[in-house]
mmCIF file with all atom_site columns, C-alpha atoms and ligand atoms in Angstrom:
data_model
loop_
_atom_site.group_PDB
_atom_site.id
_atom_site.type_symbol
_atom_site.label_atom_id
_atom_site.label_alt_id
_atom_site.label_comp_id
_atom_site.label_asym_id
_atom_site.label_entity_id
_atom_site.label_seq_id
_atom_site.pdbx_PDB_ins_code
_atom_site.Cartn_x
_atom_site.Cartn_y
_atom_site.Cartn_z
_atom_site.occupancy
_atom_site.B_iso_or_equiv
_atom_site.pdbx_formal_charge
_atom_site.auth_seq_id
_atom_site.auth_comp_id
_atom_site.auth_asym_id
_atom_site.auth_atom_id
_atom_site.pdbx_PDB_model_num
ATOM   1   C  CA  . MET T 1 1   ? 110.853 92.759  90.053  1.00 0.00 ? 29  MET T CA  1
ATOM   2   C  CA  . VAL T 1 2   ? 108.109 93.253  92.603  1.00 0.00 ? 30  VAL T CA  1
ATOM   3   C  CA  . ASN T 1 3   ? 106.784 96.770  92.817  1.00 0.00 ? 31  ASN T CA  1
ATOM   4   C  CA  . ALA T 1 4   ? 104.842 98.492  95.607  1.00 0.00 ? 32  ALA T CA  1
ATOM   5   C  CA  . ILE T 1 5   ? 101.824 99.265  93.423  1.00 0.00 ? 33  ILE T CA  1
ATOM   6   C  CA  . ASP T 1 6   ? 101.434 95.602  92.458  1.00 0.00 ? 34  ASP T CA  1
ATOM   7   C  CA  . VAL T 1 7   ? 101.633 94.641  96.137  1.00 0.00 ? 35  VAL T CA  1
ATOM   8   C  CA  . LEU T 1 8   ? 98.925  97.168  97.063  1.00 0.00 ? 36  LEU T CA  1
ATOM   9   C  CA  . ILE T 1 9   ? 96.696  96.080  94.166  1.00 0.00 ? 37  ILE T CA  1
ATOM   10  C  CA  . ALA T 1 10  ? 97.101  92.440  95.261  1.00 0.00 ? 38  ALA T CA  1
ATOM   11  C  CA  . ASP T 1 11  ? 95.866  93.554  98.716  1.00 0.00 ? 39  ASP T CA  1
ATOM   12  C  CA  . HIS T 1 12  ? 92.804  95.157  97.095  1.00 0.00 ? 40  HIS T CA  1
ATOM   13  C  CA  . ARG T 1 13  ? 92.098  91.888  95.304  1.00 0.00 ? 41  ARG T CA  1
ATOM   14  C  CA  . MET T 1 14  ? 92.378  89.934  98.563  1.00 0.00 ? 42  MET T CA  1
ATOM   15  C  CA  . ILE T 1 15  ? 90.131  92.390  100.469 1.00 0.00 ? 43  ILE T CA  1
ATOM   16  C  CA  . ARG T 1 16  ? 87.526  92.293  97.674  1.00 0.00 ? 44  ARG T CA  1
ATOM   17  C  CA  . LYS T 1 17  ? 87.603  88.495  97.895  1.00 0.00 ? 45  LYS T CA  1
ATOM   18  C  CA  . ILE T 1 18  ? 87.051  88.555  101.664 1.00 0.00 ? 46  ILE T CA  1
ATOM   19  C  CA  . LEU T 1 19  ? 84.182  91.025  101.207 1.00 0.00 ? 47  LEU T CA  1
ATOM   20  C  CA  . GLY T 1 20  ? 82.716  88.796  98.507  1.00 0.00 ? 48  GLY T CA  1
ATOM   21  C  CA  . ASN T 1 21  ? 82.476  85.991  101.092 1.00 0.00 ? 49  ASN T CA  1
ATOM   22  C  CA  . PHE T 1 22  ? 80.996  88.271  103.704 1.00 0.00 ? 50  PHE T CA  1
ATOM   23  C  CA  . HIS T 1 23  ? 77.368  87.230  104.068 1.00 0.00 ? 51  HIS T CA  1
ATOM   24  C  CA  . ARG T 1 24  ? 75.167  87.520  107.144 1.00 0.00 ? 52  ARG T CA  1
ATOM   25  C  CA  . THR T 1 25  ? 74.441  83.802  107.280 1.00 0.00 ? 53  THR T CA  1
ATOM   26  C  CA  . GLN T 1 26  ? 78.006  82.703  106.583 1.00 0.00 ? 54  GLN T CA  1
ATOM   27  C  CA  . PRO T 1 27  ? 78.893  80.255  109.425 1.00 0.00 ? 55  PRO T CA  1
ATOM   28  C  CA  . ARG T 1 28  ? 82.529  81.385  109.678 1.00 0.00 ? 56  ARG T CA  1
ATOM   29  C  CA  . LEU T 1 29  ? 81.615  85.045  110.056 1.00 0.00 ? 57  LEU T CA  1
ATOM   30  C  CA  . ASN T 1 30  ? 83.826  85.577  113.123 1.00 0.00 ? 58  ASN T CA  1
ATOM   31  C  CA  . LEU T 1 31  ? 86.889  84.193  111.441 1.00 0.00 ? 59  LEU T CA  1
ATOM   32  C  CA  . ILE T 1 32  ? 86.247  86.150  108.252 1.00 0.00 ? 60  ILE T CA  1
ATOM   33  C  CA  . SER T 1 33  ? 85.728  89.344  110.302 1.00 0.00 ? 61  SER T CA  1
ATOM   34  C  CA  . LYS T 1 34  ? 89.165  88.880  111.849 1.00 0.00 ? 62  LYS T CA  1
ATOM   35  C  CA  . SER T 1 35  ? 90.812  88.403  108.443 1.00 0.00 ? 63  SER T CA  1
ATOM   36  C  CA  . LEU T 1 36  ? 89.009  91.469  107.140 1.00 0.00 ? 64  LEU T CA  1
ATOM   37  C  CA  . VAL T 1 37  ? 90.178  93.688  110.007 1.00 0.00 ? 65  VAL T CA  1
ATOM   38  C  CA  . ARG T 1 38  ? 93.784  92.514  109.675 1.00 0.00 ? 66  ARG T CA  1
ATOM   39  C  CA  . ALA T 1 39  ? 93.836  92.919  105.897 1.00 0.00 ? 67  ALA T CA  1
ATOM   40  C  CA  . VAL T 1 40  ? 92.187  96.360  105.860 1.00 0.00 ? 68  VAL T CA  1
ATOM   41  C  CA  . LYS T 1 41  ? 94.171  97.830  108.768 1.00 0.00 ? 69  LYS T CA  1
ATOM   42  C  CA  . SER T 1 42  ? 97.568  96.636  107.608 1.00 0.00 ? 70  SER T CA  1
ATOM   43  C  CA  . HIS T 1 43  ? 96.899  97.715  104.024 1.00 0.00 ? 71  HIS T CA  1
ATOM   44  C  CA  . ALA T 1 44  ? 95.897  101.232 105.100 1.00 0.00 ? 72  ALA T CA  1
ATOM   45  C  CA  . TRP T 1 45  ? 98.900  101.405 107.453 1.00 0.00 ? 73  TRP T CA  1
ATOM   46  C  CA  . PHE T 1 46  ? 101.341 100.640 104.621 1.00 0.00 ? 74  PHE T CA  1
ATOM   47  C  CA  . GLU T 1 47  ? 99.708  103.244 102.420 1.00 0.00 ? 75  GLU T CA  1
ATOM   48  C  CA  . ASP T 1 48  ? 99.736  105.895 105.163 1.00 0.00 ? 76  ASP T CA  1
ATOM   49  C  CA  . GLN T 1 49  ? 103.190 105.164 106.568 1.00 0.00 ? 77  GLN T CA  1
ATOM   50  C  CA  . VAL T 1 50  ? 105.210 104.014 103.576 1.00 0.00 ? 78  VAL T CA  1
ATOM   51  C  CA  . PHE T 1 51  ? 103.610 104.544 100.174 1.00 0.00 ? 79  PHE T CA  1
ATOM   52  C  CA  . ILE T 1 52  ? 101.936 107.962 100.407 1.00 0.00 ? 80  ILE T CA  1
ATOM   53  C  CA  . PRO T 1 53  ? 104.832 109.704 102.258 1.00 0.00 ? 81  PRO T CA  1
ATOM   54  C  CA  . ALA T 1 54  ? 107.141 108.615 99.419  1.00 0.00 ? 82  ALA T CA  1
ATOM   55  C  CA  . PHE T 1 55  ? 105.092 110.772 97.032  1.00 0.00 ? 83  PHE T CA  1
ATOM   56  C  CA  . GLU T 1 56  ? 104.522 113.708 99.371  1.00 0.00 ? 84  GLU T CA  1
ATOM   57  C  CA  . ASN T 1 57  ? 106.264 116.268 97.180  1.00 0.00 ? 85  ASN T CA  1
ATOM   58  C  CA  . GLU T 1 58  ? 105.041 114.920 93.860  1.00 0.00 ? 86  GLU T CA  1
ATOM   59  C  CA  . ARG T 1 59  ? 103.760 117.954 91.945  1.00 0.00 ? 87  ARG T CA  1
ATOM   60  C  CA  . LEU T 1 60  ? 101.341 115.938 89.806  1.00 0.00 ? 88  LEU T CA  1
ATOM   61  C  CA  . LEU T 1 61  ? 99.436  114.857 92.909  1.00 0.00 ? 89  LEU T CA  1
ATOM   62  C  CA  . GLU T 1 62  ? 96.887  117.264 94.340  1.00 0.00 ? 90  GLU T CA  1
ATOM   63  C  CA  . LYS T 1 63  ? 97.453  117.548 98.083  1.00 0.00 ? 91  LYS T CA  1
ATOM   64  C  CA  . LYS T 1 64  ? 93.685  117.673 98.675  1.00 0.00 ? 92  LYS T CA  1
ATOM   65  C  CA  . PHE T 1 65  ? 93.197  114.451 96.739  1.00 0.00 ? 93  PHE T CA  1
ATOM   66  C  CA  . VAL T 1 66  ? 95.880  112.629 98.705  1.00 0.00 ? 94  VAL T CA  1
ATOM   67  C  CA  . GLN T 1 67  ? 94.459  114.013 101.955 1.00 0.00 ? 95  GLN T CA  1
ATOM   68  C  CA  . GLU T 1 68  ? 91.046  112.648 100.967 1.00 0.00 ? 96  GLU T CA  1
ATOM   69  C  CA  . ILE T 1 69  ? 92.543  109.166 100.601 1.00 0.00 ? 97  ILE T CA  1
ATOM   70  C  CA  . VAL T 1 70  ? 94.241  109.432 104.005 1.00 0.00 ? 98  VAL T CA  1
ATOM   71  C  CA  . ASP T 1 71  ? 91.006  110.686 105.609 1.00 0.00 ? 99  ASP T CA  1
ATOM   72  C  CA  . GLU T 1 72  ? 89.056  107.837 104.048 1.00 0.00 ? 100 GLU T CA  1
ATOM   73  C  CA  . HIS T 1 73  ? 91.347  105.359 105.800 1.00 0.00 ? 101 HIS T CA  1
ATOM   74  C  CA  . LYS T 1 74  ? 90.002  106.745 109.094 1.00 0.00 ? 102 LYS T CA  1
ATOM   75  C  CA  . ASP T 1 75  ? 86.399  106.635 107.818 1.00 0.00 ? 103 ASP T CA  1
ATOM   76  C  CA  . ILE T 1 76  ? 86.902  103.035 106.673 1.00 0.00 ? 104 ILE T CA  1
ATOM   77  C  CA  . GLU T 1 77  ? 88.138  102.048 110.121 1.00 0.00 ? 105 GLU T CA  1
ATOM   78  C  CA  . VAL T 1 78  ? 85.139  103.693 111.827 1.00 0.00 ? 106 VAL T CA  1
ATOM   79  C  CA  . LEU T 1 79  ? 82.590  102.158 109.433 1.00 0.00 ? 107 LEU T CA  1
ATOM   80  C  CA  . MET T 1 80  ? 84.253  98.758  109.646 1.00 0.00 ? 108 MET T CA  1
ATOM   81  C  CA  . ALA T 1 81  ? 84.076  98.786  113.477 1.00 0.00 ? 109 ALA T CA  1
ATOM   82  C  CA  . SER T 1 82  ? 80.436  99.890  113.345 1.00 0.00 ? 110 SER T CA  1
ATOM   83  C  CA  . PHE T 1 83  ? 79.583  97.205  110.782 1.00 0.00 ? 111 PHE T CA  1
ATOM   84  C  CA  . LEU T 1 84  ? 81.417  94.374  112.548 1.00 0.00 ? 112 LEU T CA  1
ATOM   85  C  CA  . GLY T 1 85  ? 79.910  95.441  115.861 1.00 0.00 ? 113 GLY T CA  1
ATOM   86  C  CA  . THR T 1 86  ? 76.400  94.857  114.515 1.00 0.00 ? 114 THR T CA  1
ATOM   87  C  CA  . ARG T 1 87  ? 74.699  91.613  115.463 1.00 0.00 ? 115 ARG T CA  1
ATOM   88  C  CA  . SER T 1 88  ? 73.950  89.499  112.400 1.00 0.00 ? 116 SER T CA  1
ATOM   89  C  CA  . GLU T 1 89  ? 70.520  88.640  113.889 1.00 0.00 ? 117 GLU T CA  1
ATOM   90  C  CA  . ASP T 1 90  ? 69.547  92.274  113.281 1.00 0.00 ? 118 ASP T CA  1
ATOM   91  C  CA  . LYS T 1 91  ? 69.072  91.554  109.584 1.00 0.00 ? 119 LYS T CA  1
ATOM   92  C  CA  . ASP T 1 92  ? 68.127  94.979  108.170 1.00 0.00 ? 120 ASP T CA  1
ATOM   93  C  CA  . LEU T 1 93  ? 70.753  96.899  110.122 1.00 0.00 ? 121 LEU T CA  1
ATOM   94  C  CA  . TRP T 1 94  ? 73.482  94.358  109.311 1.00 0.00 ? 122 TRP T CA  1
ATOM   95  C  CA  . GLU T 1 95  ? 72.633  94.411  105.593 1.00 0.00 ? 123 GLU T CA  1
ATOM   96  C  CA  . ALA T 1 96  ? 72.472  98.227  105.521 1.00 0.00 ? 124 ALA T CA  1
ATOM   97  C  CA  . LYS T 1 97  ? 75.861  98.562  107.204 1.00 0.00 ? 125 LYS T CA  1
ATOM   98  C  CA  . ALA T 1 98  ? 77.359  95.936  104.900 1.00 0.00 ? 126 ALA T CA  1
ATOM   99  C  CA  . ILE T 1 99  ? 76.172  97.811  101.804 1.00 0.00 ? 127 ILE T CA  1
ATOM   100 C  CA  . GLN T 1 100 ? 77.593  101.112 103.062 1.00 0.00 ? 128 GLN T CA  1
ATOM   101 C  CA  . PHE T 1 101 ? 80.916  99.644  104.114 1.00 0.00 ? 129 PHE T CA  1
ATOM   102 C  CA  . LYS T 1 102 ? 81.362  97.749  100.831 1.00 0.00 ? 130 LYS T CA  1
ATOM   103 C  CA  . ALA T 1 103 ? 80.471  100.890 98.831  1.00 0.00 ? 131 ALA T CA  1
ATOM   104 C  CA  . LEU T 1 104 ? 82.999  102.995 100.734 1.00 0.00 ? 132 LEU T CA  1
ATOM   105 C  CA  . MET T 1 105 ? 85.716  100.363 100.222 1.00 0.00 ? 133 MET T CA  1
ATOM   106 C  CA  . GLU T 1 106 ? 85.004  100.056 96.514  1.00 0.00 ? 134 GLU T CA  1
ATOM   107 C  CA  . SER T 1 107 ? 84.975  103.804 95.857  1.00 0.00 ? 135 SER T CA  1
ATOM   108 C  CA  . HIS T 1 108 ? 88.190  104.147 97.867  1.00 0.00 ? 136 HIS T CA  1
ATOM   109 C  CA  . PHE T 1 109 ? 89.926  101.367 95.938  1.00 0.00 ? 137 PHE T CA  1
ATOM   110 C  CA  . LEU T 1 110 ? 88.861  102.927 92.638  1.00 0.00 ? 138 LEU T CA  1
ATOM   111 C  CA  . LYS T 1 111 ? 90.300  106.331 93.615  1.00 0.00 ? 139 LYS T CA  1
ATOM   112 C  CA  . GLU T 1 112 ? 93.616  104.618 94.232  1.00 0.00 ? 140 GLU T CA  1
ATOM   113 C  CA  . GLU T 1 113 ? 93.507  102.312 91.201  1.00 0.00 ? 141 GLU T CA  1
ATOM   114 C  CA  . ASP T 1 114 ? 92.216  104.926 88.740  1.00 0.00 ? 142 ASP T CA  1
ATOM   115 C  CA  . ALA T 1 115 ? 94.156  107.963 89.930  1.00 0.00 ? 143 ALA T CA  1
ATOM   116 C  CA  . LEU T 1 116 ? 96.690  107.599 92.763  1.00 0.00 ? 144 LEU T CA  1
ATOM   117 C  CA  . PHE T 1 117 ? 98.517  104.504 91.515  1.00 0.00 ? 145 PHE T CA  1
ATOM   118 C  CA  . PRO T 1 118 ? 98.669  105.481 87.819  1.00 0.00 ? 146 PRO T CA  1
ATOM   119 C  CA  . ILE T 1 119 ? 100.097 108.900 88.714  1.00 0.00 ? 147 ILE T CA  1
ATOM   120 C  CA  . CYS T 1 120 ? 102.635 107.387 91.114  1.00 0.00 ? 148 CYS T CA  1
ATOM   121 C  CA  . SER T 1 121 ? 103.543 104.773 88.551  1.00 0.00 ? 149 SER T CA  1
ATOM   122 C  CA  . ARG T 1 122 ? 104.125 107.489 85.929  1.00 0.00 ? 150 ARG T CA  1
ATOM   123 C  CA  . THR T 1 123 ? 106.391 109.542 88.166  1.00 0.00 ? 151 THR T CA  1
ATOM   124 C  CA  . ALA T 1 124 ? 108.339 106.910 90.113  1.00 0.00 ? 152 ALA T CA  1
ATOM   125 C  CA  . THR T 1 125 ? 111.273 104.931 88.803  1.00 0.00 ? 153 THR T CA  1
ATOM   126 C  CA  . PRO T 1 126 ? 110.970 101.114 88.937  1.00 0.00 ? 154 PRO T CA  1
ATOM   127 C  CA  . GLN T 1 127 ? 113.794 101.187 91.514  1.00 0.00 ? 155 GLN T CA  1
ATOM   128 C  CA  . LYS T 1 128 ? 111.803 103.475 93.782  1.00 0.00 ? 156 LYS T CA  1
ATOM   129 C  CA  . LEU T 1 129 ? 108.789 101.139 93.627  1.00 0.00 ? 157 LEU T CA  1
ATOM   130 C  CA  . THR T 1 130 ? 110.999 98.157  94.468  1.00 0.00 ? 158 THR T CA  1
ATOM   131 C  CA  . ILE T 1 131 ? 112.647 99.975  97.377  1.00 0.00 ? 159 ILE T CA  1
ATOM   132 C  CA  . LEU T 1 132 ? 109.163 100.693 98.749  1.00 0.00 ? 160 LEU T CA  1
ATOM   133 C  CA  . VAL T 1 133 ? 108.396 96.965  98.768  1.00 0.00 ? 161 VAL T CA  1
ATOM   134 C  CA  . GLU T 1 134 ? 111.603 96.378  100.728 1.00 0.00 ? 162 GLU T CA  1
ATOM   135 C  CA  . GLU T 1 135 ? 110.575 99.098  103.172 1.00 0.00 ? 163 GLU T CA  1
ATOM   136 C  CA  . MET T 1 136 ? 107.138 97.489  103.580 1.00 0.00 ? 164 MET T CA  1
ATOM   137 C  CA  . ARG T 1 137 ? 108.791 94.145  104.361 1.00 0.00 ? 165 ARG T CA  1
ATOM   138 C  CA  . ARG T 1 138 ? 111.223 95.742  106.786 1.00 0.00 ? 166 ARG T CA  1
ATOM   139 C  CA  . ARG T 1 139 ? 108.415 97.525  108.633 1.00 0.00 ? 167 ARG T CA  1
ATOM   140 C  CA  . GLN T 1 140 ? 106.139 94.468  108.843 1.00 0.00 ? 168 GLN T CA  1
ATOM   141 C  CA  . PRO T 1 141 ? 106.797 94.079  112.625 1.00 0.00 ? 169 PRO T CA  1
ATOM   142 C  CA  . GLU T 1 142 ? 105.495 97.628  113.195 1.00 0.00 ? 170 GLU T CA  1
ATOM   143 C  CA  . VAL T 1 143 ? 102.168 96.902  111.518 1.00 0.00 ? 171 VAL T CA  1
ATOM   144 C  CA  . LEU T 1 144 ? 101.627 93.859  113.726 1.00 0.00 ? 172 LEU T CA  1
ATOM   145 C  CA  . LYS T 1 145 ? 101.492 96.198  116.723 1.00 0.00 ? 173 LYS T CA  1
ATOM   146 C  CA  . ILE T 1 146 ? 98.392  98.016  115.438 1.00 0.00 ? 174 ILE T CA  1
ATOM   147 C  CA  . LEU T 1 147 ? 96.408  94.847  114.733 1.00 0.00 ? 175 LEU T CA  1
HETATM 148 FE FE1 . FE2 N 2 .   ? 93.755  103.163 100.771 1.00 0.00 ? 28  FE2 N FE1 1
HETATM 149 FE FE1 . FE2 N 2 .   ? 94.625  100.706 98.861  1.00 0.00 ? 29  FE2 N FE1 1
#
């Protein structure tokens, strides 16, 4: 049975892959930028709107920790816009923004993979994690509106 954590981890894998192909001289930079924005925004939306609210009252999760993850989604969006708005001809600035954006993404993913997801996985029933996948599928049209 598919579970919500596996779906979110598969997203991380896909986003890491896109970032791995993200080089300044890459000829398809525009196309890759669009895929990156779609993947990052929709992933964060599902976490904010579906996954995290389902664990709101979980006593094993520190509210401050969860809030930090939610806040980072906003930071990621701001840094991503700043990075993608930088002209690739401006080599040093582009590279510097790329390094910072990639570092923020990686540290964010690790917080989820090393702490948030294992705690949620320990406390949720397999049924709950499957129902969350169904909810994500059902709410797919809503996410399209924010892209
Ligand atoms: Fe996240
Ligand atoms: Fe995530």
